[in-house]
Amino acid sequence: MPSEDSLTDLDDFHSHLEDSLVYQDTEELTVTSSNVSTLSKKQSRHYRRLARQAQHKRLRMAQEIQRQLEELEVKQRELEARGVEVEKLVRGEDTDVLCGDESTLLQRWYDLMRERSELRRLERELSVRAQEIDLEERHARLQHELKERMDREGTKKRTKTWKLKF
């Protein structure tokens, strides 16, 4: 049968072993927490970079759409000027210019109307695409704002929980 001294020594050993294990678990938890923090910062930087790239892409697309809309406006003005000339010829108002037969003039006028319709359709498509880009930008901004608010709320809750523990 073991002596009382040896049992006390054994209890001390177990107590020391438990303290040691708790310390090691706490240390591993701290290291893991540090790793999570580092990983979180890297992910945060990565997502910020992706958000910036997406924002630049939307900006380039918006600028391209604006350029195309300006080109369409110029084409529409030119088309309108040609349409006015052909319409005057069809009505017989401009007798200074040699004109072909009436069917040729009407064909030119219909071609101009078809071109005008095509330009208007393109303009509507570009306007819709510009609205999509605006909505994408708004969505990204709102997501960012929501994330910031959630992060602030999470920080407040963690701070409150931490204060309650101590």
PDB file of C-alpha atoms in Angstrom:
ATOM      1  CA  MET A   1       0.000   0.000   0.000  1.00  0.00           C
ATOM      2  CA  PRO A   2       1.404   3.412  -0.920  1.00  0.00           C
ATOM      3  CA  SER A   3       2.256   5.827   1.838  1.00  0.00           C
ATOM      4  CA  GLU A   4       0.439   9.084   2.414  1.00  0.00           C
ATOM      5  CA  ASP A   5       3.465  11.070   1.327  1.00  0.00           C
ATOM      6  CA  SER A   6       3.577   9.289  -1.987  1.00  0.00           C
ATOM      7  CA  LEU A   7      -0.148   9.955  -2.510  1.00  0.00           C
ATOM      8  CA  THR A   8       0.383  13.626  -1.772  1.00  0.00           C
ATOM      9  CA  ASP A   9       3.275  13.674  -4.188  1.00  0.00           C
ATOM     10  CA  LEU A  10       1.090  11.971  -6.773  1.00  0.00           C
ATOM     11  CA  ASP A  11      -1.691  14.540  -6.225  1.00  0.00           C
ATOM     12  CA  ASP A  12       0.839  17.355  -6.573  1.00  0.00           C
ATOM     13  CA  PHE A  13       2.108  15.791  -9.765  1.00  0.00           C
ATOM     14  CA  HIS A  14      -1.439  15.537 -11.209  1.00  0.00           C
ATOM     15  CA  SER A  15      -2.199  19.098 -10.178  1.00  0.00           C
ATOM     16  CA  HIS A  16       0.994  20.343 -11.805  1.00  0.00           C
ATOM     17  CA  LEU A  17       0.237  18.288 -14.927  1.00  0.00           C
ATOM     18  CA  GLU A  18      -3.281  19.758 -15.164  1.00  0.00           C
ATOM     19  CA  ASP A  19      -1.934  23.298 -14.717  1.00  0.00           C
ATOM     20  CA  SER A  20       0.621  22.602 -17.407  1.00  0.00           C
ATOM     21  CA  LEU A  21      -2.025  21.294 -19.799  1.00  0.00           C
ATOM     22  CA  VAL A  22      -4.288  24.282 -19.166  1.00  0.00           C
ATOM     23  CA  TYR A  23      -1.347  26.609 -19.837  1.00  0.00           C
ATOM     24  CA  GLN A  24      -0.531  24.746 -23.063  1.00  0.00           C
ATOM     25  CA  ASP A  25      -4.168  24.876 -24.187  1.00  0.00           C
ATOM     26  CA  THR A  26      -4.289  28.606 -23.460  1.00  0.00           C
ATOM     27  CA  GLU A  27      -1.048  29.129 -25.343  1.00  0.00           C
ATOM     28  CA  GLU A  28      -2.327  27.163 -28.334  1.00  0.00           C
ATOM     29  CA  LEU A  29      -5.541  29.140 -28.192  1.00  0.00           C
ATOM     30  CA  THR A  30      -3.580  32.390 -28.197  1.00  0.00           C
ATOM     31  CA  VAL A  31      -1.474  31.267 -31.135  1.00  0.00           C
ATOM     32  CA  THR A  32      -4.571  30.140 -32.967  1.00  0.00           C
ATOM     33  CA  SER A  33      -6.278  33.427 -32.182  1.00  0.00           C
ATOM     34  CA  SER A  34      -3.226  35.276 -33.473  1.00  0.00           C
ATOM     35  CA  ASN A  35      -3.242  33.185 -36.637  1.00  0.00           C
ATOM     36  CA  VAL A  36      -6.940  33.841 -37.115  1.00  0.00           C
ATOM     37  CA  SER A  37      -6.350  37.549 -36.636  1.00  0.00           C
ATOM     38  CA  THR A  38      -3.537  37.532 -39.209  1.00  0.00           C
ATOM     39  CA  LEU A  39      -5.632  35.485 -41.615  1.00  0.00           C
ATOM     40  CA  SER A  40      -8.576  37.807 -41.085  1.00  0.00           C
ATOM     41  CA  LYS A  41      -6.415  40.847 -41.859  1.00  0.00           C
ATOM     42  CA  LYS A  42      -5.106  39.191 -45.032  1.00  0.00           C
ATOM     43  CA  GLN A  43      -8.623  38.303 -46.121  1.00  0.00           C
ATOM     44  CA  SER A  44      -9.769  41.820 -45.360  1.00  0.00           C
ATOM     45  CA  ARG A  45      -6.971  43.297 -47.490  1.00  0.00           C
ATOM     46  CA  HIS A  46      -7.756  40.794 -50.255  1.00  0.00           C
ATOM     47  CA  TYR A  47     -11.458  41.699 -50.241  1.00  0.00           C
ATOM     48  CA  ARG A  48     -10.679  45.423 -50.185  1.00  0.00           C
ATOM     49  CA  ARG A  49      -8.384  44.949 -53.190  1.00  0.00           C
ATOM     50  CA  LEU A  50     -11.083  42.980 -55.022  1.00  0.00           C
ATOM     51  CA  ALA A  51     -13.651  45.666 -54.202  1.00  0.00           C
ATOM     52  CA  ARG A  52     -11.309  48.376 -55.517  1.00  0.00           C
ATOM     53  CA  GLN A  53     -10.731  46.389 -58.722  1.00  0.00           C
ATOM     54  CA  ALA A  54     -14.478  45.932 -59.199  1.00  0.00           C
ATOM     55  CA  GLN A  55     -15.018  49.645 -58.603  1.00  0.00           C
ATOM     56  CA  HIS A  56     -12.368  50.541 -61.198  1.00  0.00           C
ATOM     57  CA  LYS A  57     -13.941  48.099 -63.658  1.00  0.00           C
ATOM     58  CA  ARG A  58     -17.375  49.689 -63.151  1.00  0.00           C
ATOM     59  CA  LEU A  59     -15.827  53.133 -63.623  1.00  0.00           C
ATOM     60  CA  ARG A  60     -14.166  52.081 -66.903  1.00  0.00           C
ATOM     61  CA  MET A  61     -17.420  50.555 -68.127  1.00  0.00           C
ATOM     62  CA  ALA A  62     -19.359  53.713 -67.207  1.00  0.00           C
ATOM     63  CA  GLN A  63     -16.812  55.848 -69.063  1.00  0.00           C
ATOM     64  CA  GLU A  64     -17.034  53.555 -72.108  1.00  0.00           C
ATOM     65  CA  ILE A  65     -20.835  53.771 -72.063  1.00  0.00           C
ATOM     66  CA  GLN A  66     -20.659  57.566 -71.796  1.00  0.00           C
ATOM     67  CA  ARG A  67     -18.281  57.680 -74.771  1.00  0.00           C
ATOM     68  CA  GLN A  68     -20.609  55.445 -76.819  1.00  0.00           C
ATOM     69  CA  LEU A  69     -23.610  57.599 -75.904  1.00  0.00           C
ATOM     70  CA  GLU A  70     -21.762  60.706 -77.080  1.00  0.00           C
ATOM     71  CA  GLU A  71     -20.887  58.975 -80.373  1.00  0.00           C
ATOM     72  CA  LEU A  72     -24.533  57.967 -80.806  1.00  0.00           C
ATOM     73  CA  GLU A  73     -25.619  61.552 -80.239  1.00  0.00           C
ATOM     74  CA  VAL A  74     -23.275  62.760 -83.002  1.00  0.00           C
ATOM     75  CA  LYS A  75     -24.531  60.026 -85.368  1.00  0.00           C
ATOM     76  CA  GLN A  76     -28.145  60.937 -84.588  1.00  0.00           C
ATOM     77  CA  ARG A  77     -27.531  64.601 -85.407  1.00  0.00           C
ATOM     78  CA  GLU A  78     -25.870  63.642 -88.719  1.00  0.00           C
ATOM     79  CA  LEU A  79     -28.700  61.241 -89.483  1.00  0.00           C
ATOM     80  CA  GLU A  80     -31.285  63.892 -88.690  1.00  0.00           C
ATOM     81  CA  ALA A  81     -29.576  66.382 -91.031  1.00  0.00           C
ATOM     82  CA  ARG A  82     -29.547  63.808 -93.855  1.00  0.00           C
ATOM     83  CA  GLY A  83     -33.182  62.957 -93.101  1.00  0.00           C
ATOM     84  CA  VAL A  84     -34.201  66.611 -93.400  1.00  0.00           C
ATOM     85  CA  GLU A  85     -32.480  66.822 -96.820  1.00  0.00           C
ATOM     86  CA  VAL A  86     -34.161  63.659 -98.112  1.00  0.00           C
ATOM     87  CA  GLU A  87     -37.550  64.728 -96.759  1.00  0.00           C
ATOM     88  CA  LYS A  88     -37.255  68.074 -98.567  1.00  0.00           C
ATOM     89  CA  LEU A  89     -36.391  66.229-101.780  1.00  0.00           C
ATOM     90  CA  VAL A  90     -39.381  63.909-101.380  1.00  0.00           C
ATOM     91  CA  ARG A  91     -41.705  66.883-100.852  1.00  0.00           C
ATOM     92  CA  GLY A  92     -40.139  68.694-103.773  1.00  0.00           C
ATOM     93  CA  GLU A  93     -39.046  71.660-101.651  1.00  0.00           C
ATOM     94  CA  ASP A  94     -35.373  71.520-102.681  1.00  0.00           C
ATOM     95  CA  THR A  95     -35.296  71.849-106.465  1.00  0.00           C
ATOM     96  CA  ASP A  96     -31.652  72.966-106.622  1.00  0.00           C
ATOM     97  CA  VAL A  97     -30.399  69.414-106.127  1.00  0.00           C
ATOM     98  CA  LEU A  98     -30.715  66.832-108.839  1.00  0.00           C
ATOM     99  CA  CYS A  99     -32.801  64.094-107.379  1.00  0.00           C
ATOM    100  CA  GLY A 100     -33.550  60.612-108.494  1.00  0.00           C
ATOM    101  CA  ASP A 101     -36.985  59.206-108.867  1.00  0.00           C
ATOM    102  CA  GLU A 102     -39.413  59.269-105.987  1.00  0.00           C
ATOM    103  CA  SER A 103     -39.081  55.553-105.142  1.00  0.00           C
ATOM    104  CA  THR A 104     -35.297  55.949-104.682  1.00  0.00           C
ATOM    105  CA  LEU A 105     -35.848  58.949-102.408  1.00  0.00           C
ATOM    106  CA  LEU A 106     -38.448  57.083-100.373  1.00  0.00           C
ATOM    107  CA  GLN A 107     -36.078  54.119-100.070  1.00  0.00           C
ATOM    108  CA  ARG A 108     -33.330  56.455 -98.766  1.00  0.00           C
ATOM    109  CA  TRP A 109     -35.780  58.009 -96.331  1.00  0.00           C
ATOM    110  CA  TYR A 110     -36.881  54.562 -95.021  1.00  0.00           C
ATOM    111  CA  ASP A 111     -33.228  53.540 -94.654  1.00  0.00           C
ATOM    112  CA  LEU A 112     -32.605  56.672 -92.603  1.00  0.00           C
ATOM    113  CA  MET A 113     -35.636  55.908 -90.402  1.00  0.00           C
ATOM    114  CA  ARG A 114     -34.361  52.344 -89.884  1.00  0.00           C
ATOM    115  CA  GLU A 115     -30.925  53.698 -88.913  1.00  0.00           C
ATOM    116  CA  ARG A 116     -32.566  56.166 -86.537  1.00  0.00           C
ATOM    117  CA  SER A 117     -34.544  53.366 -84.895  1.00  0.00           C
ATOM    118  CA  GLU A 118     -31.375  51.291 -84.546  1.00  0.00           C
ATOM    119  CA  LEU A 119     -29.511  54.205 -82.940  1.00  0.00           C
ATOM    120  CA  ARG A 120     -32.371  54.798 -80.505  1.00  0.00           C
ATOM    121  CA  ARG A 121     -32.405  51.107 -79.586  1.00  0.00           C
ATOM    122  CA  LEU A 122     -28.651  51.205 -78.938  1.00  0.00           C
ATOM    123  CA  GLU A 123     -29.106  54.335 -76.855  1.00  0.00           C
ATOM    124  CA  ARG A 124     -31.767  52.626 -74.710  1.00  0.00           C
ATOM    125  CA  GLU A 125     -29.520  49.563 -74.246  1.00  0.00           C
ATOM    126  CA  LEU A 126     -26.607  51.754 -73.171  1.00  0.00           C
ATOM    127  CA  SER A 127     -28.839  53.681 -70.774  1.00  0.00           C
ATOM    128  CA  VAL A 128     -30.035  50.433 -69.210  1.00  0.00           C
ATOM    129  CA  ARG A 129     -26.441  49.230 -68.884  1.00  0.00           C
ATOM    130  CA  ALA A 130     -25.482  52.544 -67.241  1.00  0.00           C
ATOM    131  CA  GLN A 131     -28.331  52.086 -64.748  1.00  0.00           C
ATOM    132  CA  GLU A 132     -27.095  48.539 -64.028  1.00  0.00           C
ATOM    133  CA  ILE A 133     -23.630  49.889 -63.279  1.00  0.00           C
ATOM    134  CA  ASP A 134     -25.107  52.542 -60.977  1.00  0.00           C
ATOM    135  CA  LEU A 135     -27.063  49.852 -59.139  1.00  0.00           C
ATOM    136  CA  GLU A 136     -23.968  47.634 -58.864  1.00  0.00           C
ATOM    137  CA  GLU A 137     -22.051  50.570 -57.394  1.00  0.00           C
ATOM    138  CA  ARG A 138     -24.842  51.293 -54.930  1.00  0.00           C
ATOM    139  CA  HIS A 139     -25.012  47.614 -53.971  1.00  0.00           C
ATOM    140  CA  ALA A 140     -21.251  47.503 -53.320  1.00  0.00           C
ATOM    141  CA  ARG A 141     -21.430  50.689 -51.246  1.00  0.00           C
ATOM    142  CA  LEU A 142     -24.338  49.352 -49.170  1.00  0.00           C
ATOM    143  CA  GLN A 143     -22.583  46.018 -48.633  1.00  0.00           C
ATOM    144  CA  HIS A 144     -19.489  47.843 -47.412  1.00  0.00           C
ATOM    145  CA  GLU A 145     -21.567  50.005 -45.083  1.00  0.00           C
ATOM    146  CA  LEU A 146     -23.372  46.935 -43.710  1.00  0.00           C
ATOM    147  CA  LYS A 147     -20.081  45.124 -43.118  1.00  0.00           C
ATOM    148  CA  GLU A 148     -18.671  48.130 -41.254  1.00  0.00           C
ATOM    149  CA  ARG A 149     -21.770  48.354 -39.066  1.00  0.00           C
ATOM    150  CA  MET A 150     -21.694  44.630 -38.340  1.00  0.00           C
ATOM    151  CA  ASP A 151     -17.996  44.836 -37.483  1.00  0.00           C
ATOM    152  CA  ARG A 152     -18.677  47.745 -35.119  1.00  0.00           C
ATOM    153  CA  GLU A 153     -21.556  45.869 -33.479  1.00  0.00           C
ATOM    154  CA  GLY A 154     -19.395  42.744 -33.179  1.00  0.00           C
ATOM    155  CA  THR A 155     -16.615  44.766 -31.572  1.00  0.00           C
ATOM    156  CA  LYS A 156     -19.070  46.330 -29.133  1.00  0.00           C
ATOM    157  CA  LYS A 157     -20.476  42.910 -28.208  1.00  0.00           C
ATOM    158  CA  ARG A 158     -17.008  41.388 -27.773  1.00  0.00           C
ATOM    159  CA  THR A 159     -15.942  44.330 -25.598  1.00  0.00           C
ATOM    160  CA  LYS A 160     -19.116  44.058 -23.551  1.00  0.00           C
ATOM    161  CA  THR A 161     -18.639  40.283 -23.137  1.00  0.00           C
ATOM    162  CA  TRP A 162     -15.008  40.774 -22.193  1.00  0.00           C
ATOM    163  CA  LYS A 163     -15.946  43.353 -19.540  1.00  0.00           C
ATOM    164  CA  LEU A 164     -18.559  40.982 -18.115  1.00  0.00           C
ATOM    165  CA  LYS A 165     -16.006  38.169 -17.792  1.00  0.00           C
ATOM    166  CA  PHE A 166     -13.612  40.297 -15.750  1.00  0.00           C
TER     167      PHE A 166
END
